[in-house]
Amino acid sequence: MFTSLTKFSQWSRSAFAVATLPLLSGCDLNFWRMEGHQSTITVEGVVAREQLQLFYITCWVSLVIFVLVGGVLAYATLKFRARSAADEHAEPPPQGHGNPLIELGLIGASVLALVVIAVPTMQGIWSTYDVPEAEKKDALQITCTGNQWWFKFEYPSELAPINNAGAKAPLITANELIIPAGRAVRVNLRTVDVIHSFWLPKLAGKVDMIPNRANHIYIRADHPGYYWGQCAEYCGDSHAVMRFRVIALDQKEYAEWLEQQSQLARTLAPRPTDTTQAKAQFASLRSFKQNETGVTDKFEINPLESWRAKQSPEKNEDAALIATGRQLFSTKACLACHNIRGHDAPGITGPDLTHIGSRTTIAGGLLENNSEQLRRWIHNPGAVKPGNKMSLAYARIGQDGKPIDGIKLTGDEEVALVAYLESLK
Ligand code: CUA
């Protein structure tokens, strides 16, 4: 059954690709192959595959109806058209009251078409609603909370130390969800503010995150990979740039990642370094235009490899510069909103930054995580993501409507802060 369904999907995909060829001839090859980051046609997870098959069944049934109705319409139009000037003024043909056999036949055919679509639809709703019984015991539980405009991921079963005294709490990350490939994952969907929607096209469909309502989604990735996700419900100014990633790893690599993430934030022992060289690594800053897109195309080649490269520390780390950055993180009040476990940063309103250096993206999955983009973000977050909470801390407005002093950073301070954040692997 599975093989024949797979063949059905492959065959359907080719047929639709050919059918839409004239429409897409102006687009790039990936688009034509339907292999974009957020393609629902090239799927890599069980739930998305089942939904795709349902899509194809619906398309084929609609196509048959379209051909039949269109064919009869074309036939009638051609056969009974006016052939001469005399025909145009002819009396209408004798009017009948229909043919009971044809009418019953049409009702029967419509019911049949609906049943053909309804049966797999109901089946799909049941089988993709939650983790299958057989896999429930082994399923990984994740709690994902939507925030304007980023995603918080919590691992309730993975306790990580939160301070040097040994207190523990569930592991928390932001915007990049790491999961074991081939294992069922149940993502419990919550929100702290408005309605968001969790959409992960290549692995599963979309489910809304609604205030005061406990929703969930079931995902399972076929193999290790790097997947693009997106908020799919309008949620305010920066809805369109509220993104996330899911990175599926094999068991061994996943265990290593858990081990690394469960550590407190890195603290570098001071050691002599070539400061000029290290500083140059973080110094680049060109002026970005309002809302200019980030440089994220490098991922296209092999995003999973880009992610792996992020897991180990940079070569020319400048311990003194990083220490300055760490100090600035508290004096500039960044710690009021962000948590860095082990570095006395207790904030909870913003994303957890304990291991931010090991992520491939920043700013809610919008920008590539490199020194240039990090500096761009902390220089003026409001220009990247209009209306976000961090930008309010930069331009605070008093109760009298007049601006009061918000966060101000000099170029050197930005460089030190970026060095510090990048060191948090
Ligand atoms: Cu969150 Cu749209």
Short mmCIF file of C-alpha atoms and ligand atoms in Angstrom, two decimals:
data_model
loop_
_atom_site.label_atom_id
_atom_site.label_comp_id
_atom_site.label_asym_id
_atom_site.label_seq_id
_atom_site.Cartn_x
_atom_site.Cartn_y
_atom_site.Cartn_z
CA MET A 1 0.00 0.00 0.00
CA PHE A 2 2.78 2.43 0.98
CA THR A 3 4.74 1.82 -2.27
CA SER A 4 1.69 2.31 -4.42
CA LEU A 5 0.84 5.54 -2.55
CA THR A 6 4.40 6.78 -3.01
CA LYS A 7 4.19 6.00 -6.72
CA PHE A 8 0.84 7.77 -6.86
CA SER A 9 2.44 10.86 -5.28
CA GLN A 10 5.46 10.81 -7.59
CA TRP A 11 3.28 10.41 -10.63
CA SER A 12 0.88 13.15 -9.50
CA ARG A 13 3.75 15.52 -8.80
CA SER A 14 5.19 15.04 -12.30
CA ALA A 15 1.77 15.50 -13.87
CA PHE A 16 1.12 18.75 -11.99
CA ALA A 17 4.63 20.02 -12.71
CA VAL A 18 4.06 19.55 -16.45
CA ALA A 19 0.58 21.06 -16.27
CA THR A 20 1.83 24.21 -14.54
CA LEU A 21 4.98 24.54 -16.67
CA PRO A 22 3.69 27.43 -18.82
CA LEU A 23 2.72 29.38 -15.68
CA LEU A 24 6.07 28.93 -14.02
CA SER A 25 8.41 29.31 -16.97
CA GLY A 26 9.54 32.70 -15.65
CA CYS A 27 10.48 31.34 -12.22
CA ASP A 28 13.69 29.71 -11.07
CA LEU A 29 14.33 26.00 -11.31
CA ASN A 30 13.71 25.26 -7.62
CA PHE A 31 10.30 26.83 -7.94
CA TRP A 32 9.50 24.73 -10.98
CA ARG A 33 10.67 21.56 -9.21
CA MET A 34 8.47 22.66 -6.29
CA GLU A 35 11.45 22.27 -3.98
CA GLY A 36 11.47 25.67 -2.23
CA HIS A 37 12.24 25.91 1.50
CA GLN A 38 8.55 25.91 2.34
CA SER A 39 7.27 23.57 -0.36
CA THR A 40 4.31 21.42 0.59
CA ILE A 41 4.93 19.29 -2.51
CA THR A 42 8.43 18.05 -1.68
CA VAL A 43 7.76 16.64 1.77
CA GLU A 44 10.08 14.96 4.27
CA GLY A 45 7.82 13.91 7.12
CA VAL A 46 4.99 11.42 7.68
CA VAL A 47 2.27 13.96 8.46
CA ALA A 48 3.09 16.22 5.51
CA ARG A 49 3.17 13.16 3.22
CA GLU A 50 -0.30 12.08 4.25
CA GLN A 51 -1.62 15.61 3.74
CA LEU A 52 0.03 15.77 0.31
CA GLN A 53 -1.64 12.54 -0.79
CA LEU A 54 -4.98 13.95 0.28
CA PHE A 55 -4.23 17.08 -1.76
CA TYR A 56 -3.52 14.97 -4.84
CA ILE A 57 -6.71 12.89 -4.43
CA THR A 58 -8.75 16.11 -4.19
CA CYS A 59 -6.97 17.54 -7.25
CA TRP A 60 -7.63 14.43 -9.35
CA VAL A 61 -11.32 14.26 -8.40
CA SER A 62 -11.70 17.98 -9.23
CA LEU A 63 -9.86 17.46 -12.51
CA VAL A 64 -12.22 14.63 -13.57
CA ILE A 65 -15.26 16.80 -12.76
CA PHE A 66 -13.73 19.74 -14.62
CA VAL A 67 -13.04 17.66 -17.74
CA LEU A 68 -16.53 16.07 -17.73
CA VAL A 69 -18.47 19.32 -17.15
CA GLY A 70 -16.21 21.32 -19.47
CA GLY A 71 -16.49 18.62 -22.17
CA VAL A 72 -20.31 18.53 -22.03
CA LEU A 73 -20.44 22.34 -22.08
CA ALA A 74 -18.10 22.51 -25.09
CA TYR A 75 -20.07 19.79 -26.91
CA ALA A 76 -23.43 21.54 -26.32
CA THR A 77 -22.01 24.94 -27.31
CA LEU A 78 -20.60 23.63 -30.58
CA LYS A 79 -23.45 21.29 -31.52
CA PHE A 80 -26.34 23.68 -30.86
CA ARG A 81 -24.69 26.92 -31.99
CA ALA A 82 -26.39 29.10 -34.65
CA ARG A 83 -25.01 28.03 -38.01
CA SER A 84 -26.70 30.63 -40.24
CA ALA A 85 -28.56 33.95 -40.03
CA ALA A 86 -31.86 32.03 -40.16
CA ASP A 87 -30.84 29.93 -37.10
CA GLU A 88 -30.41 33.09 -35.03
CA HIS A 89 -34.13 33.92 -35.34
CA ALA A 90 -35.41 30.32 -35.15
CA GLU A 91 -37.98 29.28 -32.53
CA PRO A 92 -36.43 27.68 -29.40
CA PRO A 93 -36.52 23.85 -29.51
CA PRO A 94 -39.31 22.03 -27.58
CA GLN A 95 -38.73 22.30 -23.81
CA GLY A 96 -38.67 19.10 -21.72
CA HIS A 97 -38.72 18.43 -17.96
CA GLY A 98 -35.39 16.67 -17.81
CA ASN A 99 -34.40 13.04 -17.77
CA PRO A 100 -34.91 11.33 -14.36
CA LEU A 101 -32.22 8.76 -15.15
CA ILE A 102 -29.58 11.41 -15.90
CA GLU A 103 -30.59 13.47 -12.87
CA LEU A 104 -30.36 10.48 -10.52
CA GLY A 105 -27.09 9.53 -12.18
CA LEU A 106 -25.65 13.02 -11.53
CA ILE A 107 -26.74 12.96 -7.89
CA GLY A 108 -25.17 9.50 -7.51
CA ALA A 109 -21.92 10.65 -9.15
CA SER A 110 -21.70 13.75 -6.89
CA VAL A 111 -22.22 11.62 -3.78
CA LEU A 112 -19.53 9.21 -5.00
CA ALA A 113 -17.07 12.07 -5.64
CA LEU A 114 -17.69 13.42 -2.12
CA VAL A 115 -17.21 9.97 -0.56
CA VAL A 116 -13.93 9.47 -2.47
CA ILE A 117 -12.68 12.73 -0.93
CA ALA A 118 -14.32 12.38 2.50
CA VAL A 119 -13.02 8.92 3.43
CA PRO A 120 -9.27 9.72 3.13
CA THR A 121 -9.93 13.18 4.63
CA MET A 122 -11.45 11.68 7.79
CA GLN A 123 -8.69 9.08 7.90
CA GLY A 124 -6.09 11.85 7.56
CA ILE A 125 -7.66 13.94 10.33
CA TRP A 126 -7.55 10.98 12.74
CA SER A 127 -4.08 9.80 11.87
CA THR A 128 -2.36 13.21 11.86
CA TYR A 129 -4.14 14.72 14.86
CA ASP A 130 -1.78 13.25 17.43
CA VAL A 131 1.18 10.89 17.79
CA PRO A 132 0.03 7.31 16.94
CA GLU A 133 -0.69 5.09 20.00
CA ALA A 134 2.26 2.80 19.25
CA GLU A 135 4.73 5.70 19.30
CA LYS A 136 3.25 7.66 22.22
CA LYS A 137 5.49 6.17 24.89
CA ASP A 138 8.65 7.12 23.03
CA ALA A 139 7.44 10.50 21.74
CA LEU A 140 9.40 13.65 22.56
CA GLN A 141 7.29 16.38 24.17
CA ILE A 142 8.01 20.00 23.26
CA THR A 143 6.18 23.13 24.36
CA CYS A 144 6.25 25.88 21.76
CA THR A 145 5.07 29.35 22.79
CA GLY A 146 4.32 32.07 20.26
CA ASN A 147 5.46 35.59 21.13
CA GLN A 148 5.24 38.76 19.05
CA TRP A 149 7.37 37.89 16.96
CA TRP A 150 9.40 34.84 17.84
CA PHE A 151 8.98 31.22 18.97
CA LYS A 152 10.07 29.84 22.34
CA PHE A 153 10.82 26.08 22.53
CA GLU A 154 10.82 24.26 25.85
CA TYR A 155 11.92 20.65 26.50
CA PRO A 156 9.93 19.67 29.65
CA SER A 157 11.71 16.30 29.95
CA GLU A 158 15.23 17.75 29.71
CA LEU A 159 16.32 19.47 32.91
CA ALA A 160 19.25 21.86 32.64
CA PRO A 161 21.08 23.74 35.41
CA ILE A 162 20.03 27.39 35.68
CA ASN A 163 22.74 28.63 38.05
CA ASN A 164 26.01 27.63 39.63
CA ALA A 165 24.20 26.41 42.76
CA GLY A 166 22.84 23.45 40.78
CA ALA A 167 19.14 24.44 40.51
CA LYS A 168 17.51 22.96 37.43
CA ALA A 169 14.67 23.84 35.05
CA PRO A 170 13.47 22.54 31.67
CA LEU A 171 15.79 23.40 28.79
CA ILE A 172 14.63 26.41 26.77
CA THR A 173 15.74 27.59 23.33
CA ALA A 174 14.37 30.09 20.84
CA ASN A 175 13.49 30.05 17.14
CA GLU A 176 15.40 26.85 16.36
CA LEU A 177 13.87 23.56 17.45
CA ILE A 178 16.24 20.60 17.46
CA ILE A 179 14.57 17.18 17.22
CA PRO A 180 15.71 13.59 16.75
CA ALA A 181 15.00 12.38 13.18
CA GLY A 182 12.72 9.36 12.81
CA ARG A 183 11.17 9.86 16.26
CA ALA A 184 7.65 11.16 16.90
CA VAL A 185 7.49 14.65 18.41
CA ARG A 186 4.40 16.18 19.98
CA VAL A 187 4.58 19.96 20.00
CA ASN A 188 2.22 21.55 22.51
CA LEU A 189 1.24 24.94 21.11
CA ARG A 190 0.75 27.98 23.36
CA THR A 191 0.85 31.75 23.03
CA VAL A 192 1.56 34.57 25.48
CA ASP A 193 -0.14 37.30 23.49
CA VAL A 194 -2.21 37.09 20.28
CA ILE A 195 -3.09 34.20 17.94
CA HIS A 196 -0.12 32.79 16.03
CA SER A 197 0.06 29.71 13.84
CA PHE A 198 2.76 27.04 13.78
CA TRP A 199 3.48 26.05 10.18
CA LEU A 200 6.23 23.66 9.15
CA PRO A 201 5.41 22.87 5.49
CA LYS A 202 7.83 20.03 4.75
CA LEU A 203 7.08 18.09 7.94
CA ALA A 204 3.48 18.85 8.93
CA GLY A 205 0.58 21.19 8.31
CA LYS A 206 -0.29 24.22 10.36
CA VAL A 207 -2.08 24.54 13.70
CA ASP A 208 -3.05 27.80 15.43
CA MET A 209 -1.65 28.92 18.78
CA ILE A 210 -4.65 30.42 20.53
CA PRO A 211 -4.80 32.22 23.91
CA ASN A 212 -6.30 30.02 26.65
CA ARG A 213 -6.54 27.01 24.39
CA ALA A 214 -4.23 23.97 24.44
CA ASN A 215 -3.52 22.91 20.85
CA HIS A 216 -0.86 20.51 19.63
CA ILE A 217 0.75 19.20 16.46
CA TYR A 218 2.50 15.94 15.64
CA ILE A 219 5.70 15.90 13.57
CA ARG A 220 8.19 13.24 12.53
CA ALA A 221 11.10 13.89 10.19
CA ASP A 222 12.11 11.06 7.85
CA HIS A 223 15.82 11.83 8.08
CA PRO A 224 18.26 14.46 9.42
CA GLY A 225 17.65 17.83 7.80
CA TYR A 226 17.11 21.58 8.15
CA TYR A 227 13.52 22.78 7.78
CA TRP A 228 11.95 26.23 7.43
CA GLY A 229 8.91 27.20 9.50
CA GLN A 230 6.74 30.29 9.60
CA CYS A 231 3.95 31.90 11.59
CA ALA A 232 0.87 31.53 9.41
CA GLU A 233 -1.66 33.75 11.21
CA TYR A 234 -1.54 37.53 10.99
CA CYS A 235 -0.28 38.68 14.38
CA GLY A 236 0.79 42.30 14.04
CA ASP A 237 3.47 44.52 12.45
CA SER A 238 6.17 41.89 11.99
CA HIS A 239 4.02 38.82 11.36
CA ALA A 240 5.59 38.23 7.95
CA VAL A 241 9.05 37.91 9.49
CA MET A 242 8.08 35.64 12.39
CA ARG A 243 9.96 32.51 11.38
CA PHE A 244 11.62 29.48 12.91
CA ARG A 245 13.71 26.48 11.94
CA VAL A 246 13.51 22.81 12.80
CA ILE A 247 16.76 20.88 12.71
CA ALA A 248 16.41 17.09 12.75
CA LEU A 249 19.50 15.13 13.84
CA ASP A 250 20.30 11.43 14.14
CA GLN A 251 20.13 9.97 17.67
CA LYS A 252 23.84 10.35 18.43
CA GLU A 253 24.14 13.94 17.25
CA TYR A 254 20.89 14.85 19.00
CA ALA A 255 22.23 13.43 22.30
CA GLU A 256 25.45 15.44 21.84
CA TRP A 257 23.46 18.59 21.19
CA LEU A 258 21.35 18.03 24.32
CA GLU A 259 24.49 17.53 26.35
CA GLN A 260 26.00 20.78 25.03
CA GLN A 261 22.79 22.82 25.47
CA SER A 262 22.36 21.60 29.03
CA GLN A 263 25.62 23.30 30.02
CA LEU A 264 25.59 26.74 31.60
CA ALA A 265 26.78 29.59 29.34
CA ARG A 266 30.48 29.50 28.36
CA THR A 267 32.90 31.61 30.34
CA LEU A 268 36.28 32.15 28.71
CA ALA A 269 39.47 32.12 30.74
CA PRO A 270 41.44 35.27 29.92
CA ARG A 271 44.40 34.56 27.64
CA PRO A 272 46.59 36.75 25.47
CA THR A 273 45.25 37.11 21.91
CA ASP A 274 45.91 39.28 18.90
CA THR A 275 43.25 41.86 19.76
CA THR A 276 43.39 43.75 16.44
CA GLN A 277 42.69 40.55 14.51
CA ALA A 278 39.92 39.42 16.85
CA LYS A 279 38.28 42.85 16.84
CA ALA A 280 38.27 42.95 13.02
CA GLN A 281 36.19 39.78 13.08
CA PHE A 282 33.31 41.69 14.68
CA ALA A 283 33.88 45.17 13.32
CA SER A 284 32.08 45.07 9.96
CA LEU A 285 29.06 47.33 9.83
CA ARG A 286 27.64 48.70 6.65
CA SER A 287 24.51 50.80 6.78
CA PHE A 288 21.43 48.73 6.09
CA LYS A 289 18.36 50.16 4.46
CA GLN A 290 15.03 50.02 6.29
CA ASN A 291 13.69 46.44 6.17
CA GLU A 292 16.55 45.24 3.95
CA THR A 293 16.65 41.46 3.71
CA GLY A 294 19.34 39.58 5.60
CA VAL A 295 22.05 37.54 3.98
CA THR A 296 20.52 34.11 4.46
CA ASP A 297 21.14 32.62 1.00
CA LYS A 298 24.33 30.89 2.08
CA PHE A 299 22.16 28.26 3.75
CA GLU A 300 20.87 27.11 0.40
CA ILE A 301 23.93 24.99 -0.29
CA ASN A 302 23.73 22.83 2.81
CA PRO A 303 21.96 24.42 5.76
CA LEU A 304 22.51 21.42 8.03
CA GLU A 305 26.28 21.76 7.52
CA SER A 306 26.02 25.51 8.27
CA TRP A 307 24.25 24.58 11.51
CA ARG A 308 26.94 22.05 12.44
CA ALA A 309 29.69 24.61 11.82
CA LYS A 310 27.97 26.90 14.35
CA GLN A 311 28.34 24.40 17.18
CA SER A 312 32.05 24.93 17.86
CA PRO A 313 33.73 28.15 19.11
CA GLU A 314 35.37 30.61 16.68
CA LYS A 315 39.14 30.38 16.29
CA ASN A 316 40.20 33.96 17.19
CA GLU A 317 38.18 34.57 20.32
CA ASP A 318 39.27 37.62 22.28
CA ALA A 319 38.62 36.82 25.94
CA ALA A 320 39.09 40.44 27.07
CA LEU A 321 36.64 41.79 24.46
CA ILE A 322 34.13 39.07 25.36
CA ALA A 323 34.44 39.94 29.07
CA THR A 324 33.70 43.60 28.22
CA GLY A 325 30.66 42.47 26.24
CA ARG A 326 29.42 40.40 29.16
CA GLN A 327 29.69 43.43 31.44
CA LEU A 328 27.81 45.60 28.94
CA PHE A 329 25.07 42.97 28.77
CA SER A 330 24.26 43.76 32.39
CA THR A 331 25.02 47.52 32.48
CA LYS A 332 22.90 48.16 29.35
CA ALA A 333 20.05 46.24 30.99
CA CYS A 334 19.89 43.49 28.31
CA LEU A 335 19.59 41.01 31.18
CA ALA A 336 16.23 42.46 32.20
CA CYS A 337 14.63 40.65 29.24
CA HIS A 338 17.06 37.86 28.29
CA ASN A 339 18.12 34.76 30.17
CA ILE A 340 21.73 33.55 30.02
CA ARG A 341 22.00 30.60 32.37
CA GLY A 342 25.10 30.83 34.58
CA HIS A 343 25.82 34.47 33.73
CA ASP A 344 23.35 36.09 36.14
CA ALA A 345 20.98 37.16 33.37
CA PRO A 346 17.49 36.23 34.57
CA GLY A 347 15.10 37.91 32.07
CA ILE A 348 12.22 35.93 30.63
CA THR A 349 10.33 38.26 28.28
CA GLY A 350 12.87 37.88 25.44
CA PRO A 351 14.46 34.78 23.88
CA ASP A 352 16.85 32.69 26.02
CA LEU A 353 20.39 33.48 24.81
CA THR A 354 22.42 30.90 26.78
CA HIS A 355 23.64 29.24 23.57
CA ILE A 356 22.74 31.87 20.98
CA GLY A 357 26.17 31.51 19.31
CA SER A 358 25.25 27.97 18.23
CA ARG A 359 22.12 29.01 16.31
CA THR A 360 22.08 29.70 12.58
CA THR A 361 19.59 32.55 12.79
CA ILE A 362 18.69 35.53 14.98
CA ALA A 363 15.74 37.94 15.23
CA GLY A 364 13.02 35.28 15.06
CA GLY A 365 14.62 33.28 12.26
CA LEU A 366 14.91 36.38 10.06
CA LEU A 367 18.65 37.11 9.87
CA GLU A 368 21.62 34.84 9.50
CA ASN A 369 23.53 34.60 12.77
CA ASN A 370 26.89 36.19 11.97
CA SER A 371 28.77 39.15 13.42
CA GLU A 372 27.55 41.59 10.76
CA GLN A 373 23.87 40.74 11.17
CA LEU A 374 24.10 40.53 14.97
CA ARG A 375 25.59 44.01 15.03
CA ARG A 376 22.90 45.24 12.64
CA TRP A 377 20.27 43.83 14.99
CA ILE A 378 21.58 45.32 18.24
CA HIS A 379 22.33 48.62 16.45
CA ASN A 380 18.69 49.23 15.53
CA PRO A 381 16.26 46.32 16.04
CA GLY A 382 13.27 48.45 15.07
CA ALA A 383 14.59 48.89 11.51
CA VAL A 384 14.81 45.12 11.06
CA LYS A 385 11.58 44.09 12.72
CA PRO A 386 9.18 47.02 13.16
CA GLY A 387 7.39 47.26 16.49
CA ASN A 388 9.31 44.55 18.35
CA LYS A 389 9.72 44.85 22.14
CA MET A 390 13.50 45.24 22.00
CA SER A 391 13.19 48.32 19.79
CA LEU A 392 10.96 49.90 22.46
CA ALA A 393 13.86 49.68 24.91
CA TYR A 394 15.94 51.76 22.46
CA ALA A 395 13.39 54.52 21.96
CA ARG A 396 11.34 54.82 25.10
CA ILE A 397 8.45 57.26 25.27
CA GLY A 398 7.52 58.79 28.64
CA GLN A 399 3.95 59.14 29.93
CA ASP A 400 3.98 62.75 28.70
CA GLY A 401 4.62 61.47 25.15
CA LYS A 402 8.19 62.84 25.09
CA PRO A 403 11.12 60.51 24.34
CA ILE A 404 13.21 59.49 27.35
CA ASP A 405 16.65 57.94 27.29
CA GLY A 406 16.64 54.36 26.06
CA ILE A 407 19.51 51.98 25.30
CA LYS A 408 22.41 53.71 23.56
CA LEU A 409 25.45 51.86 22.27
CA THR A 410 28.72 53.22 20.85
CA GLY A 411 30.40 51.37 17.99
CA ASP A 412 32.97 49.84 20.36
CA GLU A 413 30.24 48.68 22.70
CA GLU A 414 28.39 47.01 19.83
CA VAL A 415 31.57 45.18 18.82
CA ALA A 416 32.10 43.91 22.38
CA LEU A 417 28.47 42.82 22.76
CA VAL A 418 28.58 40.96 19.44
CA ALA A 419 31.80 39.22 20.47
CA TYR A 420 30.15 38.14 23.73
CA LEU A 421 26.98 36.83 22.06
CA GLU A 422 28.96 34.94 19.41
CA SER A 423 31.01 33.27 22.15
CA LEU A 424 27.86 31.71 23.68
CA LYS A 425 28.12 28.36 21.92
CU1 CUA B 1 2.81 35.20 14.74
CU2 CUA B 1 1.93 35.79 12.66
#
